[in-house]
Backbone as a ProteinNet text record, in pm:
[ID]
protein_1_A
[PRIMARY]
MFYMGNLQSFLAKGEDTGGRFALMECQVKPGNEPPPHVHEWEHELFYVLEGAIEFYVEDKILLARAGEVVFLPQGKPHAIYIRSSHVWTLILAQASGEHAVGLDRYFIAMAEPATSMSLPIGAVTYAMDDPSHSIRVGAENGIHILSPEETAKELPHYPGFGVKRELIEEEQLSLSTV
[TERTIARY]
-246.7	-355.2	-442	-572.2	-662.6	-673.7	-633	-634.4	-718.7	-836.1	-925	-939.3	-963.1	-982.1	-854.9	-740.9	-612	-554.1	-452.7	-382.5	-240.4	-197.7	-63.9	10.7	139	230.6	337.7	368.8	469	602	694.4	823.8	920	906.3	982.7	898.4	880.9	804.4	901.1	853.6	935	984.1	901.8	942.5	1060.6	1085	1196.9	1322.3	1309.9	1421.8	1460.5	1428.7	1456.2	1375.4	1264.2	1177.9	1225.9	1332.1	1390.8	1322.4	1270.2	1199.6	1102.1	1009.2	915.5	904	890	878.1	754.3	665.1	539.5	521.9	463.5	424.4	273.2	225.5	82.5	25.3	-95.1	-173.9	-297.5	-323.3	-426.2	-506.7	-631.7	-712.7	-776.4	-822.9	-885.5	-1002.9	-1017.7	-1125.9	-1086.7	-968.5	-923.1	-811.3	-796.4	-689.9	-718.6	-610.6	-629.3	-663.3	-719.7	-743.2	-609.8	-607.8	-485.5	-434.4	-301.8	-244.1	-99.4	-44.3	94.5	155	276.5	351	437.9	408.2	480.3	609.4	625.2	742.1	834.2	795.6	873.1	867.4	966.8	967.2	895.3	840.8	773.6	825.7	858.6	909.8	825.5	779.3	701.6	787.6	794.7	854.9	743	706	593.9	642.9	583.5	616.7	527.6	398.5	301.7	201	155.3	48.9	100	11.3	43.8	-26.5	48.2	-3.9	24	-77.2	-62	-47.9	57.9	87.1	64.9	4.5	-13.6	68.8	168.8	256	276.1	231	233.2	165.6	233.7	172.1	215.6	269.7	318.4	223.4	219.9	150	253.3	273.6	372.3	301.4	333.8	279.3	392.3	377.5	478.9	424.5	502.9	467.9	566.1	542.4	628	775.5	855.5	999.3	1038	941.9	971.8	953	1023.5	1023.9	975.6	897.6	858.1	892.5	964.2	1003.2	918	853.1	769.4	831.8	893.3	960.3	863.1	910.3	834.3	783.7	659.2	602	538.2	546.2	486.9	347.8	244.8	111.1	110	36.9	27.5	-100.2	-132.3	-248.3	-215	-288.5	-263.7	-395.3	-382.8	-488.8	-426.9	-496.6	-456.8	-509.1	-418.4	-456.6	-463.7	-439.5	-453.6	-548.6	-589.1	-686.9	-632.8	-502.3	-438	-298.9	-258	-121.8	-60.3	64.9	144.6	267.1	289.8	397	465.7	587	657.3	653.7	626.4	629.2	732	826.3	926.9	899.3	880.4	866.4	993.3	1058.6	1184	1166.9	1196.2	1186.9	1280.8	1234.7	1314.8	1359.4	1330	1367.5	1365.8	1327.3	1329.8	1215.7	1105.5	992.7	1021.5	970.8	975.1	875.4	894.9	798.2	660.7	558.7	422.8	333.9	377.2	291	251.2	345.6	312.3	211.9	229.5	134.4	-4.3	-6.6	-134	-205	-132	-190.9	-246.3	-168.4	-211	-334.3	-336.7	-452.2	-578.7	-563.9	-678	-714.6	-638.3	-652.6	-712.3	-732.8	-777.2	-698.8	-686.9	-611.6	-670.6	-583.9	-628	-674.7	-774.6	-826.7	-785.2	-718.2	-665.8	-557.5	-492.4	-389.9	-446.2	-577	-644.1	-703.2	-720.4	-784.1	-923.9	-961	-1092.8	-1204.4	-1317.5	-1435.9	-1532.2	-1587.7	-1686.3	-1628.4	-1498.9	-1434	-1469.7	-1461.8	-1477.5	-1355.6	-1378.8	-1270.8	-1282.1	-1185.9	-1192.6	-1319	-1363.8	-1483.1	-1607.9	-1605.6	-1721.6	-1705.1	-1582.5	-1554.2	-1581	-1604.4	-1618.6	-1482.7	-1470.5	-1340.1	-1276.7	-1358.5	-1300.8	-1212.5	-1243.5	-1162.3	-1021.8	-1010	-878	-803.1	-874	-809.3	-747.3	-820.6	-770.4	-652.2	-668	-560.8	-438.6	-461.9	-350.8	-274.2	-343.8	-278	-193.5	-240.4	-165	-36.6	-26.9	87.8	162.4	146.3	221.6	171.1	44.1	-14.3	-130.4	-123.1	-227.7	-313.2	-440.3	-534.6	-581.2	-566.4	-599.9	-750.9	-795.7	-935	-952.7	-1075.7	-1096.7	-1035.2	-1041	-983.3	-831	-768.9	-622.5	-580.9	-658.3	-627.3	-632	-735.4	-748.3	-629.5	-582.1	-468.9	-336.4	-313.5	-183.5	-165	-274.5	-267.7	-361.3	-323.4	-415.6	-460.3	-384.6	-423.4	-498.7	-512.3	-580.3	-728.8	-785.7	-926.6	-1026	-984.1	-1072.9	-1081.5	-1101.9	-1108.8	-1233	-1212.7	-1323.6	-1368.3	-1306	-1341.3	-1288.1	-1374.4	-1334	-1235.7	-1131.2	-1030.3	-1027.9	-997.2	-986.7	-864.2	-882.4	-770.9	-680.6	-553.6	-456.7	-464.6	-474.9	-485.9	-359	-375.3	-263.2	-146.2	-174.2	-64.1	11.5	-48.1	19	101.4	88.6	158.5	307.9	348	491.2	559.6	679	755.4	794.5	771.3	809.6	958.9	1020.1	1162.8	1179.5	1275.8	1300.2	1437.2
1627.1	1711	1628.9	1656.5	1602.1	1706.4	1667.7	1758.3	1696.2	1750.3	1709.1	1556.6	1492.5	1348.9	1268.6	1334.9	1268.6	1294	1218	1235.2	1278.6	1390.4	1442.3	1473.5	1440.7	1478.2	1565.8	1674.7	1769.4	1740.6	1680.3	1641.9	1759.6	1849.1	1974.4	2076	2192.5	2300	2403.9	2479.8	2586.5	2682.7	2709.2	2801.9	2747.5	2615.4	2553.3	2542.2	2568.7	2546.1	2672.8	2786.8	2911.5	2924.6	2852.9	2859.2	2777.8	2699.9	2629	2496.7	2425.8	2301.7	2268	2178.1	2121.3	1972.5	1892	1747.3	1700.7	1633.8	1587.1	1437.8	1370.1	1230.3	1229.8	1159.3	1165.2	1025.3	1007.6	888.3	934.1	867.7	912.5	791.9	816.4	710.6	763.6	674.6	718	812	911.2	1008.1	1133.2	1132	1247.4	1323.8	1302	1368.5	1518	1596.9	1740.2	1760.5	1875.8	1905.4	1930.9	1926.3	1957	2096.1	2107.5	2232.9	2248.7	2365.6	2400.7	2462.2	2418.4	2483	2591.4	2715.2	2827.8	2859.9	2815	2852.2	2736.6	2613.2	2501.1	2378.8	2294.6	2160.1	2069.8	1959.6	1864.2	1724.4	1650	1515.6	1421.5	1312.8	1209.9	1085.6	1031.5	901	812.4	711	624.7	515.5	512.2	410.7	287.6	308.8	199.3	243.2	146.8	174.5	219.2	280.8	323.8	455.6	545.4	675.6	691.4	736.4	765.7	917.1	961	1103.1	1140.3	1254.7	1311.4	1439.2	1441.9	1557.9	1577.9	1691.3	1719.1	1604.8	1545	1434.6	1298.1	1295.8	1171.7	1121.7	987.9	921.4	833.8	857.6	782.5	708.7	582	504.7	478.1	526.3	505.6	412.9	310.6	213.5	226.7	149.5	153.5	143.6	233.9	236.3	325.1	383.9	466.9	615	697.8	843.1	909.3	1016.2	1099.5	1243.8	1308.8	1449.3	1534.3	1635.9	1726.6	1866.1	1911.1	2041.5	2157.7	2261.8	2385.8	2429.3	2475.8	2528.2	2425.9	2296.5	2192.5	2155.1	2177	2133	1982.2	1939.7	1797.3	1765.3	1636.7	1583.6	1441	1389.2	1252.4	1177.5	1044.8	953.7	853.4	826.6	720.4	591.3	496.4	375.8	250.7	265.1	153	194.8	100.1	131.7	228.5	239	326	360.8	484.3	525.7	595.5	563.2	627.4	681.8	812.1	874.5	984.2	1013.9	1132.4	1233.6	1359.4	1466.7	1569	1597.1	1699.5	1815.7	1933.7	2055.1	2136.1	2173.4	2249.1	2380.3	2490	2621.5	2627.2	2687.6	2691.4	2832.7	2928.6	3066.8	3150.3	3275.2	3366.8	3344.7	3283.5	3258.9	3141	3147.7	3033.3	2929.1	2804	2700.1	2739.9	2703	2736.5	2615.4	2498.6	2380.6	2344.1	2348.7	2316.1	2415.6	2543	2644.5	2622.7	2584.7	2555.3	2439.3	2328.6	2212.6	2250.9	2324.9	2362.7	2452.4	2546.5	2636.2	2561.1	2452	2373.4	2260.1	2243.8	2127.5	2164.6	2061.1	2075.5	1974.2	1996.2	1901.4	1760.8	1662.7	1522.8	1478.4	1395.7	1341.1	1195.9	1138.9	1002.5	988.4	874.1	847.3	761.1	763.3	692.5	795	754.8	843.8	880	1007.1	1047.4	989.5	965.5	914.5	1030.4	1044.1	1147.8	1287.9	1300.1	1431.7	1506.7	1637.5	1720.5	1698.3	1674.6	1656.2	1765.4	1770.3	1868.8	1853.4	1730.1	1706.6	1768.7	1790.9	1846.7	1995.2	2041	2176.3	2282.6	2403	2518.4	2542.9	2529.2	2543.3	2681.2	2784	2917.7	2926.2	2847.3	2845.9	2792.8	2675.9	2619.3	2704.1	2764.4	2852.1	2972.8	3033.8	3151.1	3114.5	3009.3	2968	2922.6	2853.7	2812.9	2931.3	3028.7	3146.9	3219.9	3222	3286.8	3213	3086.8	3002.5	2949.1	3016.9	2979.9	2857.9	2824.6	2708	2756	2726	2765	2642.8	2646.4	2539.3	2562	2460.3	2473.7	2470.6	2550.8	2546	2421.1	2379.2	2265.6	2289.5	2413.2	2444.4	2433.6	2485.4	2474.8	2328.9	2252	2110.5	2035.8	2058.2	1990.6	2022	2145.8	2186.8	2131.9	2142.3	2108.5	1960.2	1889.3	1748.3	1667.5	1648.3	1588.3	1445.9	1370.3	1232	1219.3	1327.6	1324.6	1299.9	1195.3	1161.6	1263.8	1344.2	1445.2	1434.8	1547.7	1552.5	1478.9	1390.8	1318.6	1195.4	1165.7	1045.8	924.4	826.7	705.1	626.7	576.8	495.8	357.3	258	121.9	112	43.3	24	-86.7	-73	-177.6	-280.4	-405.9	-512.9	-520.3	-560.8	-566	-648.8	-761.3	-845	-778.2	-678.5	-606.3	-488.6	-456.6	-340.9	-363.5	-486.3	-509.5	-505.9	-451.5	-442.8	-582.3	-610.5	-743.3	-745.4	-857.9	-873.6	-985.9	-969.9	-1070.7	-1128.6
2462	2415	2319.2	2321.2	2221.4	2110.8	1990.6	1875.4	1765.1	1744	1634.5	1626.2	1741.2	1746.5	1761.3	1768.4	1781.3	1919.8	1955.8	2082.6	2051.2	2109.7	2082.1	2210	2208.9	2316.3	2254.3	2320.6	2270.6	2339.3	2265.4	2319.4	2321.5	2225.5	2221	2146	2205.7	2142.2	2087.5	1989.5	1933.7	2039.9	2140	2247.3	2326.8	2320.9	2392.4	2306.2	2176.1	2082.7	2006.7	2062.7	1991.9	1864.5	1855.9	1738.3	1620.2	1637	1523.2	1491.1	1593.1	1562.7	1674.1	1641.8	1738.2	1706.4	1811.2	1795.9	1870.4	1797.1	1853.1	1828.3	1925.4	1911.7	1893.9	1792.4	1759	1740.4	1791.4	1763.9	1688.2	1576.9	1483.4	1435.7	1398.4	1338.7	1210.3	1123.4	998.6	1025	939	950.8	1027.5	1090.1	1166.8	1096.6	968.3	892.6	877	866.2	838.1	691	657.9	516.5	445.6	313.1	238.3	277.3	287.8	335.9	291.8	322.5	292.6	417.8	453.1	561.6	499	530	470.3	543.9	668.4	749.2	784.4	752.7	806.5	716.7	735.7	678.1	778.5	728	815.5	784.3	888.5	872.8	957.7	896.5	966.7	980.6	1100.8	1124.5	1177.8	1101.5	1136.6	1231.5	1350.7	1450.5	1436.6	1408.8	1387.9	1283.1	1202.9	1107.2	971.6	894.7	758.8	727.7	664.1	621.3	473.3	399.9	257.9	243.7	176.3	156.5	10.4	-10.3	-143.6	-147.6	-236.1	-251.6	-401.4	-451.1	-595.3	-668.8	-765.1	-840.1	-786.9	-663.7	-604.5	-495.4	-483.4	-373.7	-304.6	-175	-98	14.1	33.6	143.9	241.8	364.6	467.7	574.3	605	709	824.8	929.6	1048.4	1009.1	1065.4	1038.9	922.1	853.7	737.3	769.2	692.4	710.6	582.7	597.4	483.2	518.1	428.5	443.9	350.2	405.8	328	334.6	226	227.7	244.6	306.6	322.7	185.8	182.2	59	-32.4	0.9	-84.7	-34.3	-114.6	-75.1	-50.6	52.6	80.9	156.3	154.1	224.9	264.2	362.1	407.1	425.1	420.1	460.7	557.3	665.4	756.5	694.3	667.7	594.4	680.3	810.3	903	1014.4	1095.7	1199.7	1304.4	1313.3	1412	1359.6	1377.3	1342	1461.5	1484.9	1589	1516.4	1524.5	1448.1	1527.4	1488.6	1536.8	1424	1457.3	1358.8	1404.3	1316.4	1342	1247.4	1303.3	1222.3	1242.9	1133	1140	1066.4	1135.3	1072.6	953	844.5	721.3	685.5	768.3	738.3	864.3	848.6	962	1061.2	1019	1108.6	1200.8	1322.4	1413.3	1365	1406	1371.5	1425.3	1352.4	1393.3	1411.7	1364.2	1368.4	1511.3	1603.5	1741.7	1800	1769.7	1818.7	1757.7	1630.3	1563.8	1634.4	1654.7	1721.1	1858.4	1935.5	2070.6	2065.2	1971.1	1958.1	1917.7	1846.7	1799.6	1896.2	2004.5	2092.1	2227.6	2305.1	2443.9	2526.7	2656.4	2739.5	2729.3	2719.5	2713.6	2850.7	2852.3	2977.1	2996.2	2895.7	2903.6	2797.7	2796.1	2695.2	2581.7	2564.7	2455.3	2359.7	2235.9	2139.8	2189.5	2178.2	2227.1	2140.9	2203.9	2133.4	2114.3	1994.4	1967.1	1961	1935.3	1930.5	1802.5	1809.2	1689.8	1601.4	1472.6	1376.3	1270.5	1179.8	1072.1	989.3	971.6	890.4	953.4	1086.1	1156.3	1187	1197.1	1246.1	1138.8	1184	1095.5	1028.9	896.8	831.8	850.8	870.9	886.2	1010.3	1111.6	1234.2	1205.4	1141.6	1112.8	1010	916.7	817.6	888.1	979.9	1052.3	1142.8	1224.6	1316	1235.4	1125.2	1039.8	985.3	931.6	874.3	979	1102.4	1210.7	1244	1202.3	1235.3	1113.2	999.5	879.7	807.1	824.2	757.9	671.4	543.4	449.3	418.1	458.2	426.3	282.5	199.1	57.7	34.8	-59.2	-103.3	-190.7	-215.5	-306.6	-445.1	-493.7	-625.7	-622.5	-517.3	-503.7	-490.6	-414.6	-395.6	-528.9	-608.2	-737.3	-828.4	-824.6	-908.6	-855.8	-724.3	-665.3	-634.7	-607.2	-568.6	-658.2	-785	-882.5	-850.5	-769.8	-739.1	-607	-535.1	-405.1	-426.2	-364.3	-387	-332.4	-235.9	-179.7	-29.4	35.2	180.5	229.5	327.1	386.6	311.6	197.9	121	196.9	218.8	289.7	203	268.9	200.2	263.4	183.3	233.6	325.1	437.6	529.6	478.3	507.5	475.5	587.5	551.1	650.3	734.4	860.4	954.4	900.4	836.4	785.8	670.7	606.3	498.5	550.5	679.7	733.6	751.3	784.4	804	667.6	668.3	543.1	497.9	372.5	323	294.8	325.8	298.9	198.8	112.2	8.6	29
[MASK]
++++++++++++++++++++++++++++++++++++++++++++++++++++++++++++++++++++++++++++++++++++++++++++++++++++++++++++++++++++++++++++++++++++++++++++++++++++++++++++++++++++++++++++++++++

């Protein structure tokens, strides 16, 4: 599926797992990040296969590179920046209570069938889309899109949605060993 300028494959959907988890493979590029948000029904885990992602969670900034995992607990506001020219990641959403996972349903509702296995060119992204659409679809699936005021309070180090970030050079992406 093409989702807001990204390419996603659904390896397991909530409907296939009794609503307990969903597993997605995603290819993403800078500028296609989602707005700051909170998962009200599920935990989210990122396993980075290629590239680098910067995560903002509370007052923390985490940089995850290939081979690293970031766990985002249910109820924690967060935001991301893609810090390399391309990121390939696995996202696992795990239901944390009585609700079924909603992240996969959200992605599908916001997406369209892919026409190739390459990132789409000229796709609508969050920066271009009517925010009321993603806010409504998110709320239906247990995802709360943060307002600018909520973001400033909950993510004090987050530079802001749509702010361009410097890319990490390819030679800096591999983990250094000592």
